Amino acid sequence: MTGPARSLPSAWISGIGLLGPGLRDWPGGATILAGEAPWVPANTVLSAPQQLPAAERRRSVRVVKLALTVGLEAVAAAGADASSLATVFTSSGGDGHNCHLICEALASDDRQVSPTRFHNSVHNAAAGYWGIATGATAPAAVLCAFDGSFAAGLLEALVQVSVERVPSLLIAYDADYPEPLRAARPVPDAFGTALLLTPEPGATNFGRVRAGLTTAAADTLADPALDALRRAIPAARSLPLLAAIARGESGWIVLDYLDHARVAVDFTA
């Protein structure tokens, strides 16, 4: 890891959200990640949160439903006010199904793209829907770092908390692509997680994290099936950290990031 450990950006985890294949929420997912229950593969079930107005619920696409669900779960777990939180949204590529439908329209004789399809195609769509659902007016950063998007988002959120001394809600999410796009980008299903990071421990406290860069190899999961999920969906690269939190196991966790560098996370339960 580069630099002295005392200079690493750090934060407390006050809330967690989770939704993915066979992982319905954080309490149930934590039981699985702690090894107390088996992981049973099942397709991710997505629904638009009721906090959205009816029109926006109808227009919301898969990544919007996913991001809002995990973000709201983390906020509720912490008993926080979503409208006041700075946010960091991070995704490897936005909504694959929406992209597929736009490509279909452009390949047709009509070539007319729906305005709803267009506004859901921009990378900050989930952040916009979050503002509508929660009334949030605090800064929102929206990142993309391909398969390293979770690690990039974590570093961004930790720096925000460390420098600005305000809470930051990290929301990482990825969803599947239909064929023929899946042949080029084989993300099989939707997975999202959210961490509410705070400068001081809150009433609900899942531990403390600090992070920096390393050249060490990324950690894997003991369960081969769960590790396959980690490799298959970029946002699921968060699973080794979530597993350590679920087990209450302090120590260093190395997460995938770039080809030449990973992110080392020091977790203190």
PDB file of C-alpha atoms in Angstrom:
ATOM      1  CA  MET A   1       0.000   0.000   0.000  1.00  0.00           C
ATOM      2  CA  THR A   2       1.289   3.458  -0.844  1.00  0.00           C
ATOM      3  CA  GLY A   3       1.769   6.195   1.746  1.00  0.00           C
ATOM      4  CA  PRO A   4       1.687   6.084   5.556  1.00  0.00           C
ATOM      5  CA  ALA A   5      -1.342   4.293   6.982  1.00  0.00           C
ATOM      6  CA  ARG A   6      -2.234   7.242   9.216  1.00  0.00           C
ATOM      7  CA  SER A   7      -2.946   9.415   6.140  1.00  0.00           C
ATOM      8  CA  LEU A   8      -5.526   7.105   4.596  1.00  0.00           C
ATOM      9  CA  PRO A   9      -9.049   8.501   4.164  1.00  0.00           C
ATOM     10  CA  SER A  10     -11.402   6.867   6.627  1.00  0.00           C
ATOM     11  CA  ALA A  11     -15.035   6.755   7.718  1.00  0.00           C
ATOM     12  CA  TRP A  12     -17.500   4.884   9.883  1.00  0.00           C
ATOM     13  CA  ILE A  13     -20.179   2.707   8.287  1.00  0.00           C
ATOM     14  CA  SER A  14     -23.580   3.728   9.625  1.00  0.00           C
ATOM     15  CA  GLY A  15     -25.867   1.917   7.193  1.00  0.00           C
ATOM     16  CA  ILE A  16     -25.721  -0.817   4.548  1.00  0.00           C
ATOM     17  CA  GLY A  17     -27.995  -1.770   1.655  1.00  0.00           C
ATOM     18  CA  LEU A  18     -27.712  -4.900  -0.483  1.00  0.00           C
ATOM     19  CA  LEU A  19     -29.650  -6.475  -3.341  1.00  0.00           C
ATOM     20  CA  GLY A  20     -28.474  -9.094  -5.794  1.00  0.00           C
ATOM     21  CA  PRO A  21     -28.907 -12.665  -7.001  1.00  0.00           C
ATOM     22  CA  GLY A  22     -30.001 -14.681  -3.958  1.00  0.00           C
ATOM     23  CA  LEU A  23     -29.328 -11.641  -1.721  1.00  0.00           C
ATOM     24  CA  ARG A  24     -32.640  -9.912  -0.967  1.00  0.00           C
ATOM     25  CA  ASP A  25     -31.377  -7.303   1.527  1.00  0.00           C
ATOM     26  CA  TRP A  26     -28.519  -6.663   3.928  1.00  0.00           C
ATOM     27  CA  PRO A  27     -29.816  -8.644   6.960  1.00  0.00           C
ATOM     28  CA  GLY A  28     -30.446 -11.740   4.854  1.00  0.00           C
ATOM     29  CA  GLY A  29     -27.300 -11.254   2.803  1.00  0.00           C
ATOM     30  CA  ALA A  30     -25.180 -10.773   5.930  1.00  0.00           C
ATOM     31  CA  THR A  31     -26.324 -14.160   7.233  1.00  0.00           C
ATOM     32  CA  ILE A  32     -25.187 -15.758   3.971  1.00  0.00           C
ATOM     33  CA  LEU A  33     -21.903 -13.853   3.773  1.00  0.00           C
ATOM     34  CA  ALA A  34     -21.126 -14.749   7.386  1.00  0.00           C
ATOM     35  CA  GLY A  35     -21.472 -18.441   6.476  1.00  0.00           C
ATOM     36  CA  GLU A  36     -24.535 -18.944   8.657  1.00  0.00           C
ATOM     37  CA  ALA A  37     -26.834 -19.829   5.740  1.00  0.00           C
ATOM     38  CA  PRO A  38     -26.183 -21.221   2.251  1.00  0.00           C
ATOM     39  CA  TRP A  39     -26.317 -19.007  -0.790  1.00  0.00           C
ATOM     40  CA  VAL A  40     -29.146 -20.115  -3.073  1.00  0.00           C
ATOM     41  CA  PRO A  41     -28.871 -18.556  -6.553  1.00  0.00           C
ATOM     42  CA  ALA A  42     -32.021 -16.712  -7.604  1.00  0.00           C
ATOM     43  CA  ASN A  43     -32.694 -13.892 -10.026  1.00  0.00           C
ATOM     44  CA  THR A  44     -32.625 -10.383  -8.577  1.00  0.00           C
ATOM     45  CA  VAL A  45     -36.141  -9.019  -8.107  1.00  0.00           C
ATOM     46  CA  LEU A  46     -36.403  -5.280  -8.729  1.00  0.00           C
ATOM     47  CA  SER A  47     -39.243  -2.916  -7.913  1.00  0.00           C
ATOM     48  CA  ALA A  48     -39.549   0.862  -8.034  1.00  0.00           C
ATOM     49  CA  PRO A  49     -39.560   2.413  -4.545  1.00  0.00           C
ATOM     50  CA  GLN A  50     -42.819   4.007  -3.439  1.00  0.00           C
ATOM     51  CA  GLN A  51     -40.929   7.237  -2.673  1.00  0.00           C
ATOM     52  CA  LEU A  52     -41.000   7.971  -6.408  1.00  0.00           C
ATOM     53  CA  PRO A  53     -44.094   9.667  -7.856  1.00  0.00           C
ATOM     54  CA  ALA A  54     -46.244   7.349  -9.968  1.00  0.00           C
ATOM     55  CA  ALA A  55     -45.012   8.754 -13.308  1.00  0.00           C
ATOM     56  CA  GLU A  56     -41.360   8.272 -12.361  1.00  0.00           C
ATOM     57  CA  ARG A  57     -42.053   4.759 -11.057  1.00  0.00           C
ATOM     58  CA  ARG A  58     -43.409   3.839 -14.503  1.00  0.00           C
ATOM     59  CA  ARG A  59     -40.406   5.361 -16.278  1.00  0.00           C
ATOM     60  CA  SER A  60     -37.681   3.987 -14.019  1.00  0.00           C
ATOM     61  CA  VAL A  61     -35.336   1.400 -15.493  1.00  0.00           C
ATOM     62  CA  ARG A  62     -33.532  -1.484 -13.816  1.00  0.00           C
ATOM     63  CA  VAL A  63     -30.483   0.389 -12.526  1.00  0.00           C
ATOM     64  CA  VAL A  64     -32.665   3.168 -11.127  1.00  0.00           C
ATOM     65  CA  LYS A  65     -34.810   0.678  -9.178  1.00  0.00           C
ATOM     66  CA  LEU A  66     -31.678  -1.093  -7.977  1.00  0.00           C
ATOM     67  CA  ALA A  67     -29.768   2.021  -6.903  1.00  0.00           C
ATOM     68  CA  LEU A  68     -32.712   3.551  -5.064  1.00  0.00           C
ATOM     69  CA  THR A  69     -33.575   0.298  -3.283  1.00  0.00           C
ATOM     70  CA  VAL A  70     -30.112  -0.236  -1.802  1.00  0.00           C
ATOM     71  CA  GLY A  71     -29.606   3.446  -1.068  1.00  0.00           C
ATOM     72  CA  LEU A  72     -32.880   3.738   0.810  1.00  0.00           C
ATOM     73  CA  GLU A  73     -32.130   0.555   2.760  1.00  0.00           C
ATOM     74  CA  ALA A  74     -28.796   1.973   3.961  1.00  0.00           C
ATOM     75  CA  VAL A  75     -30.390   5.287   4.927  1.00  0.00           C
ATOM     76  CA  ALA A  76     -33.213   3.557   6.812  1.00  0.00           C
ATOM     77  CA  ALA A  77     -30.744   1.320   8.684  1.00  0.00           C
ATOM     78  CA  ALA A  78     -28.897   4.407   9.896  1.00  0.00           C
ATOM     79  CA  GLY A  79     -32.046   6.402  10.682  1.00  0.00           C
ATOM     80  CA  ALA A  80     -30.616   9.188   8.500  1.00  0.00           C
ATOM     81  CA  ASP A  81     -32.300  11.938   6.490  1.00  0.00           C
ATOM     82  CA  ALA A  82     -31.799  11.065   2.818  1.00  0.00           C
ATOM     83  CA  SER A  83     -32.579  14.601   1.690  1.00  0.00           C
ATOM     84  CA  SER A  84     -29.488  15.972   3.443  1.00  0.00           C
ATOM     85  CA  LEU A  85     -26.901  13.417   2.291  1.00  0.00           C
ATOM     86  CA  ALA A  86     -24.152  13.905  -0.251  1.00  0.00           C
ATOM     87  CA  THR A  87     -24.047  10.903  -2.570  1.00  0.00           C
ATOM     88  CA  VAL A  88     -21.601   8.988  -4.736  1.00  0.00           C
ATOM     89  CA  PHE A  89     -23.195   6.891  -7.481  1.00  0.00           C
ATOM     90  CA  THR A  90     -20.917   4.429  -9.258  1.00  0.00           C
ATOM     91  CA  SER A  91     -21.703   1.955 -12.033  1.00  0.00           C
ATOM     92  CA  SER A  92     -19.676   0.213 -14.713  1.00  0.00           C
ATOM     93  CA  GLY A  93     -22.049   1.055 -17.540  1.00  0.00           C
ATOM     94  CA  GLY A  94     -25.593   2.160 -16.746  1.00  0.00           C
ATOM     95  CA  ASP A  95     -28.719   0.308 -17.846  1.00  0.00           C
ATOM     96  CA  GLY A  96     -28.092  -2.440 -20.410  1.00  0.00           C
ATOM     97  CA  HIS A  97     -31.757  -3.089 -21.232  1.00  0.00           C
ATOM     98  CA  ASN A  98     -32.347   0.596 -21.944  1.00  0.00           C
ATOM     99  CA  CYS A  99     -29.265   0.655 -24.180  1.00  0.00           C
ATOM    100  CA  HIS A 100     -30.546  -2.424 -26.019  1.00  0.00           C
ATOM    101  CA  LEU A 101     -33.929  -0.786 -26.713  1.00  0.00           C
ATOM    102  CA  ILE A 102     -32.266   2.371 -28.027  1.00  0.00           C
ATOM    103  CA  CYS A 103     -30.093   0.265 -30.343  1.00  0.00           C
ATOM    104  CA  GLU A 104     -33.202  -1.566 -31.555  1.00  0.00           C
ATOM    105  CA  ALA A 105     -34.917   1.751 -32.318  1.00  0.00           C
ATOM    106  CA  LEU A 106     -31.889   3.082 -34.188  1.00  0.00           C
ATOM    107  CA  ALA A 107     -31.671  -0.135 -36.213  1.00  0.00           C
ATOM    108  CA  SER A 108     -35.350   0.065 -37.212  1.00  0.00           C
ATOM    109  CA  ASP A 109     -36.925   1.919 -40.127  1.00  0.00           C
ATOM    110  CA  ASP A 110     -38.500   4.453 -37.771  1.00  0.00           C
ATOM    111  CA  ARG A 111     -35.291   5.385 -35.835  1.00  0.00           C
ATOM    112  CA  GLN A 112     -37.304   7.457 -33.344  1.00  0.00           C
ATOM    113  CA  VAL A 113     -35.941   7.218 -29.788  1.00  0.00           C
ATOM    114  CA  SER A 114     -38.396   7.678 -26.935  1.00  0.00           C
ATOM    115  CA  PRO A 115     -37.598  10.679 -24.685  1.00  0.00           C
ATOM    116  CA  THR A 116     -37.932   8.330 -21.702  1.00  0.00           C
ATOM    117  CA  ARG A 117     -35.345   6.006 -23.230  1.00  0.00           C
ATOM    118  CA  PHE A 118     -33.056   8.962 -23.865  1.00  0.00           C
ATOM    119  CA  HIS A 119     -33.139  10.394 -20.349  1.00  0.00           C
ATOM    120  CA  ASN A 120     -32.624   6.926 -18.875  1.00  0.00           C
ATOM    121  CA  SER A 121     -29.545   6.478 -21.078  1.00  0.00           C
ATOM    122  CA  VAL A 122     -27.441   9.126 -19.341  1.00  0.00           C
ATOM    123  CA  HIS A 123     -25.018   7.872 -16.711  1.00  0.00           C
ATOM    124  CA  ASN A 124     -26.425  10.082 -13.946  1.00  0.00           C
ATOM    125  CA  ALA A 125     -30.026   8.876 -14.395  1.00  0.00           C
ATOM    126  CA  ALA A 126     -30.084   7.094 -11.029  1.00  0.00           C
ATOM    127  CA  ALA A 127     -28.819  10.214  -9.254  1.00  0.00           C
ATOM    128  CA  GLY A 128     -31.615  12.252 -10.840  1.00  0.00           C
ATOM    129  CA  TYR A 129     -34.289   9.802  -9.730  1.00  0.00           C
ATOM    130  CA  TRP A 130     -32.722   9.789  -6.244  1.00  0.00           C
ATOM    131  CA  GLY A 131     -33.170  13.550  -6.051  1.00  0.00           C
ATOM    132  CA  ILE A 132     -36.811  13.219  -7.098  1.00  0.00           C
ATOM    133  CA  ALA A 133     -37.503  10.430  -4.581  1.00  0.00           C
ATOM    134  CA  THR A 134     -35.762  11.974  -1.577  1.00  0.00           C
ATOM    135  CA  GLY A 135     -35.737  15.700  -2.261  1.00  0.00           C
ATOM    136  CA  ALA A 136     -31.950  15.641  -1.892  1.00  0.00           C
ATOM    137  CA  THR A 137     -30.120  18.814  -2.917  1.00  0.00           C
ATOM    138  CA  ALA A 138     -26.671  17.939  -1.559  1.00  0.00           C
ATOM    139  CA  PRO A 139     -23.836  17.293  -4.053  1.00  0.00           C
ATOM    140  CA  ALA A 140     -23.989  14.046  -6.043  1.00  0.00           C
ATOM    141  CA  ALA A 141     -20.928  12.590  -7.738  1.00  0.00           C
ATOM    142  CA  VAL A 142     -21.517  10.031 -10.511  1.00  0.00           C
ATOM    143  CA  LEU A 143     -18.587   7.807 -11.453  1.00  0.00           C
ATOM    144  CA  CYS A 144     -17.708   5.052 -13.889  1.00  0.00           C
ATOM    145  CA  ALA A 145     -14.488   3.010 -13.826  1.00  0.00           C
ATOM    146  CA  PHE A 146     -15.561  -0.098 -15.755  1.00  0.00           C
ATOM    147  CA  ASP A 147     -14.943  -3.206 -13.600  1.00  0.00           C
ATOM    148  CA  GLY A 148     -13.266  -1.098 -10.893  1.00  0.00           C
ATOM    149  CA  SER A 149     -16.276   1.139 -10.333  1.00  0.00           C
ATOM    150  CA  PHE A 150     -17.020   0.006  -6.765  1.00  0.00           C
ATOM    151  CA  ALA A 151     -13.459   0.670  -5.622  1.00  0.00           C
ATOM    152  CA  ALA A 152     -13.418   4.053  -7.381  1.00  0.00           C
ATOM    153  CA  GLY A 153     -16.668   5.017  -5.672  1.00  0.00           C
ATOM    154  CA  LEU A 154     -15.429   3.875  -2.282  1.00  0.00           C
ATOM    155  CA  LEU A 155     -12.283   6.003  -2.580  1.00  0.00           C
ATOM    156  CA  GLU A 156     -14.333   9.015  -3.681  1.00  0.00           C
ATOM    157  CA  ALA A 157     -16.787   8.681  -0.796  1.00  0.00           C
ATOM    158  CA  LEU A 158     -14.016   8.169   1.772  1.00  0.00           C
ATOM    159  CA  VAL A 159     -12.178  11.268   0.556  1.00  0.00           C
ATOM    160  CA  GLN A 160     -15.395  13.298   0.740  1.00  0.00           C
ATOM    161  CA  VAL A 161     -16.020  12.211   4.315  1.00  0.00           C
ATOM    162  CA  SER A 162     -12.401  12.754   5.377  1.00  0.00           C
ATOM    163  CA  VAL A 163     -12.019  16.189   3.771  1.00  0.00           C
ATOM    164  CA  GLU A 164     -15.492  17.701   4.120  1.00  0.00           C
ATOM    165  CA  ARG A 165     -16.336  15.977   7.424  1.00  0.00           C
ATOM    166  CA  VAL A 166     -19.888  15.271   6.249  1.00  0.00           C
ATOM    167  CA  PRO A 167     -21.680  11.942   5.649  1.00  0.00           C
ATOM    168  CA  SER A 168     -21.564  10.485   2.157  1.00  0.00           C
ATOM    169  CA  LEU A 169     -23.814   7.756   0.787  1.00  0.00           C
ATOM    170  CA  LEU A 170     -22.021   5.410  -1.619  1.00  0.00           C
ATOM    171  CA  ILE A 171     -24.356   3.597  -4.034  1.00  0.00           C
ATOM    172  CA  ALA A 172     -22.784   1.021  -6.372  1.00  0.00           C
ATOM    173  CA  TYR A 173     -24.938  -0.801  -8.912  1.00  0.00           C
ATOM    174  CA  ASP A 174     -24.789  -2.809 -12.132  1.00  0.00           C
ATOM    175  CA  ALA A 175     -27.446  -4.612 -14.134  1.00  0.00           C
ATOM    176  CA  ASP A 176     -27.517  -7.214 -16.861  1.00  0.00           C
ATOM    177  CA  TYR A 177     -27.376  -6.811 -20.628  1.00  0.00           C
ATOM    178  CA  PRO A 178     -29.679  -8.715 -23.000  1.00  0.00           C
ATOM    179  CA  GLU A 179     -28.353 -10.366 -26.151  1.00  0.00           C
ATOM    180  CA  PRO A 180     -26.639  -9.467 -28.390  1.00  0.00           C
ATOM    181  CA  LEU A 181     -24.979  -6.939 -26.044  1.00  0.00           C
ATOM    182  CA  ARG A 182     -24.433  -9.654 -23.439  1.00  0.00           C
ATOM    183  CA  ALA A 183     -22.009 -11.409 -25.773  1.00  0.00           C
ATOM    184  CA  ALA A 184     -19.768  -8.339 -25.523  1.00  0.00           C
ATOM    185  CA  ARG A 185     -20.566  -7.445 -21.890  1.00  0.00           C
ATOM    186  CA  PRO A 186     -21.578 -10.658 -20.073  1.00  0.00           C
ATOM    187  CA  VAL A 187     -23.074  -9.183 -16.886  1.00  0.00           C
ATOM    188  CA  PRO A 188     -25.644 -11.844 -15.920  1.00  0.00           C
ATOM    189  CA  ASP A 189     -27.912 -10.071 -13.412  1.00  0.00           C
ATOM    190  CA  ALA A 190     -28.431  -6.975 -11.262  1.00  0.00           C
ATOM    191  CA  PHE A 191     -26.387  -6.338  -8.110  1.00  0.00           C
ATOM    192  CA  GLY A 192     -26.224  -3.253  -5.918  1.00  0.00           C
ATOM    193  CA  THR A 193     -24.897  -2.209  -2.557  1.00  0.00           C
ATOM    194  CA  ALA A 194     -24.873   1.012  -0.550  1.00  0.00           C
ATOM    195  CA  LEU A 195     -22.723   2.190   2.353  1.00  0.00           C
ATOM    196  CA  LEU A 196     -23.579   5.253   4.403  1.00  0.00           C
ATOM    197  CA  LEU A 197     -20.175   6.564   5.465  1.00  0.00           C
ATOM    198  CA  THR A 198     -19.918   9.106   8.285  1.00  0.00           C
ATOM    199  CA  PRO A 199     -17.039  11.057   9.881  1.00  0.00           C
ATOM    200  CA  GLU A 200     -18.048   9.906  13.361  1.00  0.00           C
ATOM    201  CA  PRO A 201     -19.723   6.702  14.591  1.00  0.00           C
ATOM    202  CA  GLY A 202     -23.503   6.922  14.529  1.00  0.00           C
ATOM    203  CA  ALA A 203     -26.219   5.295  16.592  1.00  0.00           C
ATOM    204  CA  THR A 204     -25.963   2.360  14.197  1.00  0.00           C
ATOM    205  CA  ASN A 205     -22.353   1.350  13.613  1.00  0.00           C
ATOM    206  CA  PHE A 206     -21.052  -1.440  11.390  1.00  0.00           C
ATOM    207  CA  GLY A 207     -17.374  -0.601  11.852  1.00  0.00           C
ATOM    208  CA  ARG A 208     -14.727   1.719  10.446  1.00  0.00           C
ATOM    209  CA  VAL A 209     -12.941   1.610   7.096  1.00  0.00           C
ATOM    210  CA  ARG A 210      -9.925   3.326   5.613  1.00  0.00           C
ATOM    211  CA  ALA A 211      -8.452   2.636   2.213  1.00  0.00           C
ATOM    212  CA  GLY A 212      -5.490   3.165  -0.105  1.00  0.00           C
ATOM    213  CA  LEU A 213      -3.879   1.660  -3.178  1.00  0.00           C
ATOM    214  CA  THR A 214      -1.918  -1.593  -3.254  1.00  0.00           C
ATOM    215  CA  THR A 215      -0.337  -3.941  -5.785  1.00  0.00           C
ATOM    216  CA  ALA A 216      -1.447  -7.021  -3.816  1.00  0.00           C
ATOM    217  CA  ALA A 217      -3.839  -9.470  -5.454  1.00  0.00           C
ATOM    218  CA  ALA A 218      -7.568  -9.010  -4.842  1.00  0.00           C
ATOM    219  CA  ASP A 219      -9.191 -11.161  -2.181  1.00  0.00           C
ATOM    220  CA  THR A 220     -11.548 -13.946  -3.194  1.00  0.00           C
ATOM    221  CA  LEU A 221     -14.475 -15.578  -1.400  1.00  0.00           C
ATOM    222  CA  ALA A 222     -14.294 -19.061   0.117  1.00  0.00           C
ATOM    223  CA  ASP A 223     -17.567 -20.100  -1.522  1.00  0.00           C
ATOM    224  CA  PRO A 224     -16.752 -20.764  -5.216  1.00  0.00           C
ATOM    225  CA  ALA A 225     -20.287 -19.887  -6.326  1.00  0.00           C
ATOM    226  CA  LEU A 226     -20.264 -16.544  -4.505  1.00  0.00           C
ATOM    227  CA  ASP A 227     -16.804 -15.819  -5.845  1.00  0.00           C
ATOM    228  CA  ALA A 228     -18.089 -16.463  -9.361  1.00  0.00           C
ATOM    229  CA  LEU A 229     -20.768 -13.843  -8.645  1.00  0.00           C
ATOM    230  CA  ARG A 230     -18.050 -11.442  -7.460  1.00  0.00           C
ATOM    231  CA  ARG A 231     -16.194 -11.851 -10.733  1.00  0.00           C
ATOM    232  CA  ALA A 232     -19.287 -11.715 -12.958  1.00  0.00           C
ATOM    233  CA  ILE A 233     -20.845  -8.401 -11.831  1.00  0.00           C
ATOM    234  CA  PRO A 234     -18.601  -5.356 -11.289  1.00  0.00           C
ATOM    235  CA  ALA A 235     -20.552  -4.000  -8.286  1.00  0.00           C
ATOM    236  CA  ALA A 236     -20.211  -7.428  -6.654  1.00  0.00           C
ATOM    237  CA  ARG A 237     -16.458  -6.805  -6.329  1.00  0.00           C
ATOM    238  CA  SER A 238     -17.637  -5.320  -3.016  1.00  0.00           C
ATOM    239  CA  LEU A 239     -18.444  -8.790  -1.632  1.00  0.00           C
ATOM    240  CA  PRO A 240     -15.140  -9.468   0.195  1.00  0.00           C
ATOM    241  CA  LEU A 241     -15.620  -6.243   2.173  1.00  0.00           C
ATOM    242  CA  LEU A 242     -19.281  -7.001   2.848  1.00  0.00           C
ATOM    243  CA  ALA A 243     -18.329 -10.511   3.992  1.00  0.00           C
ATOM    244  CA  ALA A 244     -15.814  -9.106   6.488  1.00  0.00           C
ATOM    245  CA  ILE A 245     -18.478  -6.724   7.823  1.00  0.00           C
ATOM    246  CA  ALA A 246     -20.990  -9.569   8.090  1.00  0.00           C
ATOM    247  CA  ARG A 247     -18.498 -11.691  10.046  1.00  0.00           C
ATOM    248  CA  GLY A 248     -17.364  -8.780  12.213  1.00  0.00           C
ATOM    249  CA  GLU A 249     -13.811  -9.696  11.185  1.00  0.00           C
ATOM    250  CA  SER A 250     -11.264  -6.877  11.392  1.00  0.00           C
ATOM    251  CA  GLY A 251      -8.356  -6.804   8.973  1.00  0.00           C
ATOM    252  CA  TRP A 252      -7.218  -5.794   5.510  1.00  0.00           C
ATOM    253  CA  ILE A 253      -9.381  -6.629   2.490  1.00  0.00           C
ATOM    254  CA  VAL A 254      -8.049  -6.149  -1.040  1.00  0.00           C
ATOM    255  CA  LEU A 255     -10.626  -5.248  -3.700  1.00  0.00           C
ATOM    256  CA  ASP A 256     -10.358  -5.275  -7.485  1.00  0.00           C
ATOM    257  CA  TYR A 257      -9.760  -1.857  -9.027  1.00  0.00           C
ATOM    258  CA  LEU A 258      -7.341  -1.286 -11.932  1.00  0.00           C
ATOM    259  CA  ASP A 259      -5.087  -3.621 -13.893  1.00  0.00           C
ATOM    260  CA  HIS A 260      -2.006  -2.211 -12.147  1.00  0.00           C
ATOM    261  CA  ALA A 261      -3.478  -1.412  -8.708  1.00  0.00           C
ATOM    262  CA  ARG A 262      -6.074  -2.646  -6.271  1.00  0.00           C
ATOM    263  CA  VAL A 263      -7.680  -0.963  -3.252  1.00  0.00           C
ATOM    264  CA  ALA A 264      -6.691  -2.173   0.208  1.00  0.00           C
ATOM    265  CA  VAL A 265      -9.390  -1.580   2.819  1.00  0.00           C
ATOM    266  CA  ASP A 266      -8.560  -1.692   6.517  1.00  0.00           C
ATOM    267  CA  PHE A 267     -11.775  -2.719   8.256  1.00  0.00           C
ATOM    268  CA  THR A 268     -12.152  -2.405  12.030  1.00  0.00           C
ATOM    269  CA  ALA A 269     -15.269  -4.092  13.409  1.00  0.00           C
TER     270      ALA A 269
END
